[in-house]
PDB file of C-alpha atoms in Angstrom:
ATOM      1  CA  UNK A   1       4.974  17.213   0.620  1.00  0.00           C
ATOM      2  CA  UNK A   2       4.764  14.070   2.701  1.00  0.00           C
ATOM      3  CA  UNK A   3       7.314  11.396   3.437  1.00  0.00           C
ATOM      4  CA  UNK A   4       7.716   8.399   5.717  1.00  0.00           C
ATOM      5  CA  UNK A   5      10.834   6.843   7.187  1.00  0.00           C
ATOM      6  CA  UNK A   6      10.803   3.436   8.797  1.00  0.00           C
ATOM      7  CA  UNK A   7      13.831   2.903  10.993  1.00  0.00           C
ATOM      8  CA  UNK A   8      15.182  -0.584  10.601  1.00  0.00           C
ATOM      9  CA  UNK A   9      14.519  -2.595   7.487  1.00  0.00           C
ATOM     10  CA  UNK A  10      14.682  -5.791   9.504  1.00  0.00           C
ATOM     11  CA  UNK A  11      13.588  -6.415  13.093  1.00  0.00           C
ATOM     12  CA  UNK A  12      13.999  -9.730  14.854  1.00  0.00           C
ATOM     13  CA  UNK A  13      12.284 -10.621  18.137  1.00  0.00           C
ATOM     14  CA  UNK A  14      11.692 -13.757  20.132  1.00  0.00           C
ATOM     15  CA  UNK A  15       8.213 -15.179  20.457  1.00  0.00           C
ATOM     16  CA  UNK A  16       6.515 -13.507  23.414  1.00  0.00           C
ATOM     17  CA  UNK A  17       8.763 -10.438  23.309  1.00  0.00           C
ATOM     18  CA  UNK A  18       7.690  -6.867  22.710  1.00  0.00           C
ATOM     19  CA  UNK A  19       7.402  -5.780  19.086  1.00  0.00           C
ATOM     20  CA  UNK A  20       8.377  -2.191  18.269  1.00  0.00           C
ATOM     21  CA  UNK A  21       8.428  -0.999  14.670  1.00  0.00           C
ATOM     22  CA  UNK A  22       9.418   2.613  14.184  1.00  0.00           C
ATOM     23  CA  UNK A  23       7.874   5.122  11.810  1.00  0.00           C
ATOM     24  CA  UNK A  24       8.582   8.826  11.454  1.00  0.00           C
ATOM     25  CA  UNK A  25       6.708  11.041   9.075  1.00  0.00           C
ATOM     26  CA  UNK A  26       6.983  14.436   7.489  1.00  0.00           C
ATOM     27  CA  UNK A  27       3.900  16.361   6.453  1.00  0.00           C
ATOM     28  CA  UNK A  28       3.111  19.988   5.752  1.00  0.00           C
ATOM     29  CA  UNK A  29      -0.474  19.473   6.925  1.00  0.00           C
ATOM     30  CA  UNK A  30      -2.008  17.363   9.694  1.00  0.00           C
ATOM     31  CA  UNK A  31      -1.564  13.841   8.427  1.00  0.00           C
ATOM     32  CA  UNK A  32      -3.503  10.646   8.385  1.00  0.00           C
ATOM     33  CA  UNK A  33      -1.222   7.723   9.272  1.00  0.00           C
ATOM     34  CA  UNK A  34      -1.562   4.020   8.613  1.00  0.00           C
ATOM     35  CA  UNK A  35       0.116   0.723   9.285  1.00  0.00           C
ATOM     36  CA  UNK A  36      -0.343  -2.093   6.788  1.00  0.00           C
ATOM     37  CA  UNK A  37       0.889  -5.684   7.000  1.00  0.00           C
ATOM     38  CA  UNK A  38       1.849  -7.827   4.031  1.00  0.00           C
ATOM     39  CA  UNK A  39       2.184 -11.578   4.412  1.00  0.00           C
ATOM     40  CA  UNK A  40       4.251 -13.420   1.785  1.00  0.00           C
ATOM     41  CA  UNK A  41       2.671 -13.332  -1.664  1.00  0.00           C
ATOM     42  CA  UNK A  42      -0.390 -11.509  -0.405  1.00  0.00           C
ATOM     43  CA  UNK A  43      -1.849  -8.030  -0.593  1.00  0.00           C
ATOM     44  CA  UNK A  44      -1.736  -5.348   2.048  1.00  0.00           C
ATOM     45  CA  UNK A  45      -4.012  -5.567   5.050  1.00  0.00           C
ATOM     46  CA  UNK A  46      -4.821  -2.526   7.141  1.00  0.00           C
ATOM     47  CA  UNK A  47      -3.654  -2.977  10.735  1.00  0.00           C
ATOM     48  CA  UNK A  48      -4.682   0.398  12.113  1.00  0.00           C
ATOM     49  CA  UNK A  49      -5.002   4.056  11.257  1.00  0.00           C
ATOM     50  CA  UNK A  50      -4.805   7.509  12.813  1.00  0.00           C
ATOM     51  CA  UNK A  51      -7.231  10.061  11.390  1.00  0.00           C
ATOM     52  CA  UNK A  52      -7.023  12.897  13.937  1.00  0.00           C
ATOM     53  CA  UNK A  53      -9.116  11.350  16.682  1.00  0.00           C
ATOM     54  CA  UNK A  54      -7.520   9.537  19.623  1.00  0.00           C
ATOM     55  CA  UNK A  55      -3.734   9.569  19.476  1.00  0.00           C
ATOM     56  CA  UNK A  56      -3.473   5.994  20.765  1.00  0.00           C
ATOM     57  CA  UNK A  57      -4.896   3.739  18.136  1.00  0.00           C
ATOM     58  CA  UNK A  58      -5.693   0.079  18.578  1.00  0.00           C
ATOM     59  CA  UNK A  59      -5.737  -2.240  15.618  1.00  0.00           C
ATOM     60  CA  UNK A  60      -6.191  -5.856  14.731  1.00  0.00           C
ATOM     61  CA  UNK A  61      -4.149  -8.775  16.059  1.00  0.00           C
ATOM     62  CA  UNK A  62      -3.205  -6.934  19.266  1.00  0.00           C
ATOM     63  CA  UNK A  63      -1.240  -4.137  17.593  1.00  0.00           C
ATOM     64  CA  UNK A  64      -1.434  -0.511  18.585  1.00  0.00           C
ATOM     65  CA  UNK A  65       0.282   2.721  17.636  1.00  0.00           C
ATOM     66  CA  UNK A  66       0.601   6.152  19.167  1.00  0.00           C
ATOM     67  CA  UNK A  67       0.603   9.385  17.191  1.00  0.00           C
ATOM     68  CA  UNK A  68       3.143  11.808  18.669  1.00  0.00           C
ATOM     69  CA  UNK A  69       3.050  15.111  16.874  1.00  0.00           C
ATOM     70  CA  UNK A  70       6.018  16.563  18.782  1.00  0.00           C
ATOM     71  CA  UNK A  71       8.174  13.646  17.669  1.00  0.00           C
ATOM     72  CA  UNK A  72       6.512  13.247  14.237  1.00  0.00           C
ATOM     73  CA  UNK A  73       6.270   9.551  15.016  1.00  0.00           C
ATOM     74  CA  UNK A  74       3.738   6.759  14.697  1.00  0.00           C
ATOM     75  CA  UNK A  75       5.472   3.686  16.093  1.00  0.00           C
ATOM     76  CA  UNK A  76       3.756   0.305  16.013  1.00  0.00           C
ATOM     77  CA  UNK A  77       3.832  -1.945  19.078  1.00  0.00           C
ATOM     78  CA  UNK A  78       2.574  -5.292  20.257  1.00  0.00           C
ATOM     79  CA  UNK A  79       3.211  -6.511  23.796  1.00  0.00           C
ATOM     80  CA  UNK A  80       3.865 -10.137  22.901  1.00  0.00           C
ATOM     81  CA  UNK A  81       5.007 -11.369  19.503  1.00  0.00           C
ATOM     82  CA  UNK A  82       3.512 -14.455  17.947  1.00  0.00           C
ATOM     83  CA  UNK A  83       5.033 -16.560  15.212  1.00  0.00           C
ATOM     84  CA  UNK A  84       2.144 -15.576  12.943  1.00  0.00           C
ATOM     85  CA  UNK A  85       3.211 -11.907  13.177  1.00  0.00           C
ATOM     86  CA  UNK A  86       6.194 -12.557  10.913  1.00  0.00           C
ATOM     87  CA  UNK A  87       5.547 -10.407   7.847  1.00  0.00           C
ATOM     88  CA  UNK A  88       6.420  -7.137   6.136  1.00  0.00           C
ATOM     89  CA  UNK A  89       5.047  -4.007   7.778  1.00  0.00           C
ATOM     90  CA  UNK A  90       4.494  -0.702   6.027  1.00  0.00           C
ATOM     91  CA  UNK A  91       3.837   2.698   7.510  1.00  0.00           C
ATOM     92  CA  UNK A  92       2.043   5.168   5.244  1.00  0.00           C
ATOM     93  CA  UNK A  93       0.887   8.775   5.295  1.00  0.00           C
ATOM     94  CA  UNK A  94      -1.766  10.690   3.434  1.00  0.00           C
ATOM     95  CA  UNK A  95      -2.522  14.380   3.543  1.00  0.00           C
ATOM     96  CA  UNK A  96      -6.248  14.939   3.800  1.00  0.00           C
ATOM     97  CA  UNK A  97      -6.031  18.685   4.195  1.00  0.00           C
ATOM     98  CA  UNK A  98      -4.237  19.472   0.977  1.00  0.00           C
ATOM     99  CA  UNK A  99      -5.965  21.021  -1.976  1.00  0.00           C
ATOM    100  CA  UNK A 100      -7.102  18.418  -4.434  1.00  0.00           C
ATOM    101  CA  UNK A 101      -6.180  15.672  -2.027  1.00  0.00           C
ATOM    102  CA  UNK A 102      -7.066  12.327  -3.414  1.00  0.00           C
ATOM    103  CA  UNK A 103      -6.013  10.141  -0.552  1.00  0.00           C
ATOM    104  CA  UNK A 104      -2.878   8.817  -2.193  1.00  0.00           C
ATOM    105  CA  UNK A 105      -0.698   6.958   0.254  1.00  0.00           C
ATOM    106  CA  UNK A 106       3.005   7.632   0.617  1.00  0.00           C
ATOM    107  CA  UNK A 107       4.688   4.513   1.986  1.00  0.00           C
ATOM    108  CA  UNK A 108       7.794   3.928   4.013  1.00  0.00           C
ATOM    109  CA  UNK A 109      10.405   1.423   2.904  1.00  0.00           C
ATOM    110  CA  UNK A 110       8.899  -1.396   4.932  1.00  0.00           C
ATOM    111  CA  UNK A 111      10.193  -3.400   7.895  1.00  0.00           C
ATOM    112  CA  UNK A 112      10.518  -7.161   7.852  1.00  0.00           C
ATOM    113  CA  UNK A 113       9.545  -8.632  11.201  1.00  0.00           C
ATOM    114  CA  UNK A 114      11.119 -11.965  12.049  1.00  0.00           C
ATOM    115  CA  UNK A 115       9.821 -13.879  15.067  1.00  0.00           C
ATOM    116  CA  UNK A 116      12.112 -16.516  16.519  1.00  0.00           C
ATOM    117  CA  UNK A 117      10.766 -19.460  18.497  1.00  0.00           C
TER     118      UNK A 117
ATOM    119  CA  UNK B   1     -17.169 -11.777  -1.131  1.00  0.00           C
ATOM    120  CA  UNK B   2     -13.794 -10.389  -2.143  1.00  0.00           C
ATOM    121  CA  UNK B   3     -13.726  -6.622  -1.656  1.00  0.00           C
ATOM    122  CA  UNK B   4     -11.001  -5.799  -4.186  1.00  0.00           C
ATOM    123  CA  UNK B   5     -10.107  -8.409  -6.776  1.00  0.00           C
ATOM    124  CA  UNK B   6      -7.462  -8.445  -9.483  1.00  0.00           C
ATOM    125  CA  UNK B   7      -6.853 -10.671 -12.465  1.00  0.00           C
ATOM    126  CA  UNK B   8      -4.576 -12.275 -13.278  1.00  0.00           C
ATOM    127  CA  UNK B   9      -2.608 -13.055 -10.130  1.00  0.00           C
ATOM    128  CA  UNK B  10       0.504 -13.943 -12.125  1.00  0.00           C
ATOM    129  CA  UNK B  11       1.512 -12.679 -15.537  1.00  0.00           C
ATOM    130  CA  UNK B  12       4.634 -13.848 -17.353  1.00  0.00           C
ATOM    131  CA  UNK B  13       5.342 -12.334 -20.739  1.00  0.00           C
ATOM    132  CA  UNK B  14       8.054 -11.391 -23.198  1.00  0.00           C
ATOM    133  CA  UNK B  15       9.584  -7.968 -23.680  1.00  0.00           C
ATOM    134  CA  UNK B  16       7.700  -5.866 -26.179  1.00  0.00           C
ATOM    135  CA  UNK B  17       4.315  -7.448 -25.544  1.00  0.00           C
ATOM    136  CA  UNK B  18       1.187  -5.591 -24.451  1.00  0.00           C
ATOM    137  CA  UNK B  19      -0.723  -6.779 -21.406  1.00  0.00           C
ATOM    138  CA  UNK B  20      -3.631  -5.741 -19.203  1.00  0.00           C
ATOM    139  CA  UNK B  21      -4.468  -6.183 -15.537  1.00  0.00           C
ATOM    140  CA  UNK B  22      -8.037  -5.906 -14.357  1.00  0.00           C
ATOM    141  CA  UNK B  23      -9.343  -4.693 -11.021  1.00  0.00           C
ATOM    142  CA  UNK B  24     -12.819  -4.704  -9.561  1.00  0.00           C
ATOM    143  CA  UNK B  25     -14.140  -3.504  -6.217  1.00  0.00           C
ATOM    144  CA  UNK B  26     -17.522  -4.159  -4.628  1.00  0.00           C
ATOM    145  CA  UNK B  27     -17.176  -1.685  -1.773  1.00  0.00           C
ATOM    146  CA  UNK B  28     -19.046   1.131  -3.458  1.00  0.00           C
ATOM    147  CA  UNK B  29     -16.055   3.488  -3.346  1.00  0.00           C
ATOM    148  CA  UNK B  30     -15.706   6.310  -5.824  1.00  0.00           C
ATOM    149  CA  UNK B  31     -11.899   6.283  -5.853  1.00  0.00           C
ATOM    150  CA  UNK B  32      -9.544   3.564  -7.049  1.00  0.00           C
ATOM    151  CA  UNK B  33      -5.757   3.419  -7.265  1.00  0.00           C
ATOM    152  CA  UNK B  34      -2.876   1.551  -8.849  1.00  0.00           C
ATOM    153  CA  UNK B  35       0.317   1.067  -6.864  1.00  0.00           C
ATOM    154  CA  UNK B  36       3.559  -0.574  -7.966  1.00  0.00           C
ATOM    155  CA  UNK B  37       5.730  -2.629  -5.611  1.00  0.00           C
ATOM    156  CA  UNK B  38       9.256  -3.108  -6.866  1.00  0.00           C
ATOM    157  CA  UNK B  39      11.709  -5.898  -6.169  1.00  0.00           C
ATOM    158  CA  UNK B  40      12.824  -4.159  -2.955  1.00  0.00           C
ATOM    159  CA  UNK B  41       9.192  -4.101  -1.817  1.00  0.00           C
ATOM    160  CA  UNK B  42       8.938  -0.334  -2.161  1.00  0.00           C
ATOM    161  CA  UNK B  43       5.352   0.778  -2.871  1.00  0.00           C
ATOM    162  CA  UNK B  44       4.552   3.786  -4.994  1.00  0.00           C
ATOM    163  CA  UNK B  45       1.331   5.308  -6.276  1.00  0.00           C
ATOM    164  CA  UNK B  46       0.898   5.264 -10.041  1.00  0.00           C
ATOM    165  CA  UNK B  47      -2.633   6.401 -10.802  1.00  0.00           C
ATOM    166  CA  UNK B  48      -5.917   7.257  -9.184  1.00  0.00           C
ATOM    167  CA  UNK B  49      -9.397   7.549 -10.624  1.00  0.00           C
ATOM    168  CA  UNK B  50     -12.395   9.141  -8.979  1.00  0.00           C
ATOM    169  CA  UNK B  51     -15.714   8.128 -10.467  1.00  0.00           C
ATOM    170  CA  UNK B  52     -14.110   7.339 -13.840  1.00  0.00           C
ATOM    171  CA  UNK B  53     -12.039  10.536 -13.913  1.00  0.00           C
ATOM    172  CA  UNK B  54      -8.235  10.454 -13.742  1.00  0.00           C
ATOM    173  CA  UNK B  55      -7.081  12.491 -10.749  1.00  0.00           C
ATOM    174  CA  UNK B  56      -3.551  11.262 -10.071  1.00  0.00           C
ATOM    175  CA  UNK B  57      -0.986  10.513 -12.702  1.00  0.00           C
ATOM    176  CA  UNK B  58       2.430  10.192 -11.146  1.00  0.00           C
ATOM    177  CA  UNK B  59       5.541  10.233 -13.293  1.00  0.00           C
ATOM    178  CA  UNK B  60       4.724   6.985 -15.016  1.00  0.00           C
ATOM    179  CA  UNK B  61       5.814   6.213 -18.599  1.00  0.00           C
ATOM    180  CA  UNK B  62       3.006   6.750 -21.069  1.00  0.00           C
ATOM    181  CA  UNK B  63       3.257   3.065 -21.976  1.00  0.00           C
ATOM    182  CA  UNK B  64       1.038   2.637 -18.925  1.00  0.00           C
ATOM    183  CA  UNK B  65      -2.572   3.587 -19.502  1.00  0.00           C
ATOM    184  CA  UNK B  66      -5.286   3.170 -16.895  1.00  0.00           C
ATOM    185  CA  UNK B  67      -8.898   2.886 -17.933  1.00  0.00           C
ATOM    186  CA  UNK B  68     -12.005   3.027 -15.792  1.00  0.00           C
ATOM    187  CA  UNK B  69     -15.167   1.872 -17.559  1.00  0.00           C
ATOM    188  CA  UNK B  70     -17.179   2.517 -14.390  1.00  0.00           C
ATOM    189  CA  UNK B  71     -16.387   3.398 -10.804  1.00  0.00           C
ATOM    190  CA  UNK B  72     -16.195  -0.262  -9.751  1.00  0.00           C
ATOM    191  CA  UNK B  73     -13.495  -1.140 -12.283  1.00  0.00           C
ATOM    192  CA  UNK B  74     -10.014   0.177 -12.932  1.00  0.00           C
ATOM    193  CA  UNK B  75      -7.846  -1.601 -15.477  1.00  0.00           C
ATOM    194  CA  UNK B  76      -4.189  -1.091 -16.259  1.00  0.00           C
ATOM    195  CA  UNK B  77      -2.891  -1.573 -19.781  1.00  0.00           C
ATOM    196  CA  UNK B  78       0.836  -1.701 -20.441  1.00  0.00           C
ATOM    197  CA  UNK B  79       2.302  -1.385 -23.930  1.00  0.00           C
ATOM    198  CA  UNK B  80       5.712  -2.509 -25.100  1.00  0.00           C
ATOM    199  CA  UNK B  81       6.665  -4.187 -21.864  1.00  0.00           C
ATOM    200  CA  UNK B  82      10.220  -3.744 -20.615  1.00  0.00           C
ATOM    201  CA  UNK B  83      12.298  -5.755 -18.161  1.00  0.00           C
ATOM    202  CA  UNK B  84      12.010  -2.943 -15.618  1.00  0.00           C
ATOM    203  CA  UNK B  85       8.241  -3.287 -15.563  1.00  0.00           C
ATOM    204  CA  UNK B  86       8.598  -6.526 -13.623  1.00  0.00           C
ATOM    205  CA  UNK B  87       6.937  -5.855 -10.273  1.00  0.00           C
ATOM    206  CA  UNK B  88       3.830  -6.527  -8.253  1.00  0.00           C
ATOM    207  CA  UNK B  89       0.943  -4.230  -9.145  1.00  0.00           C
ATOM    208  CA  UNK B  90      -1.701  -3.549  -6.519  1.00  0.00           C
ATOM    209  CA  UNK B  91      -5.115  -2.120  -7.055  1.00  0.00           C
ATOM    210  CA  UNK B  92      -6.788  -0.338  -4.145  1.00  0.00           C
ATOM    211  CA  UNK B  93     -10.051   1.419  -3.491  1.00  0.00           C
ATOM    212  CA  UNK B  94     -11.191   3.804  -0.817  1.00  0.00           C
ATOM    213  CA  UNK B  95     -10.431   7.367   0.037  1.00  0.00           C
ATOM    214  CA  UNK B  96      -8.554   9.663   2.327  1.00  0.00           C
ATOM    215  CA  UNK B  97      -9.104   7.709   5.515  1.00  0.00           C
ATOM    216  CA  UNK B  98      -8.912   4.087   4.392  1.00  0.00           C
ATOM    217  CA  UNK B  99      -7.758   2.124   1.365  1.00  0.00           C
ATOM    218  CA  UNK B 100      -8.382  -1.533   0.734  1.00  0.00           C
ATOM    219  CA  UNK B 101      -5.905  -3.400  -1.397  1.00  0.00           C
ATOM    220  CA  UNK B 102      -6.314  -6.227  -3.834  1.00  0.00           C
ATOM    221  CA  UNK B 103      -4.149  -9.363  -3.732  1.00  0.00           C
ATOM    222  CA  UNK B 104      -1.733  -8.041  -6.331  1.00  0.00           C
ATOM    223  CA  UNK B 105      -0.617  -9.098  -9.796  1.00  0.00           C
ATOM    224  CA  UNK B 106       2.952 -10.295 -10.111  1.00  0.00           C
ATOM    225  CA  UNK B 107       4.211  -9.285 -13.556  1.00  0.00           C
ATOM    226  CA  UNK B 108       7.379 -10.905 -14.842  1.00  0.00           C
ATOM    227  CA  UNK B 109       8.843  -9.648 -18.094  1.00  0.00           C
ATOM    228  CA  UNK B 110      11.372 -11.988 -19.723  1.00  0.00           C
TER     229      UNK B 110
END
């Protein structure tokens, strides 16, 4: 079975500061991992994904994440926050190696990122 | 062109009514999904269809019935709506390595 835990339901940073959103996963098979962003009253947009290639993954809008198997983590970072980054961020896992896998995503609880001027 | 579209965007209805949400994707994917986002923003898979065949049916009340007339469309019909059905419903298409989400349908049951 797979699960995702996002540490911190709310993160607040100043504009220009480092953004760090934490995600830990549990999976009985090598996982695929994703970060999605949701702006108010909108759908989910894929930021980046890890699908067993390079462990450091670069995404859109300057975000990146590093897959660390030993720590079962997939934390999302951005060197310098922008006001437009304020949104809800979701980490998700799927289990491509499982029998009958259908790609269903298991989501974390979400983290609200607030960016202060 | 919108990759994954849903209609309607907002749906307000009375308890006990029956309603449907439609989803269409033009990405050529074989697999489509329905997810529910509750008032605390928690997202959970409900159903998945692969090429018109139901392959995931999570523990969802049987008042919810998905239907896929073809692989580009996945509709969600809900009978006898209850207050607890109020949520945002997202359609998605894709597969194991990427899923693209629609804009969501906000359902409010009064």
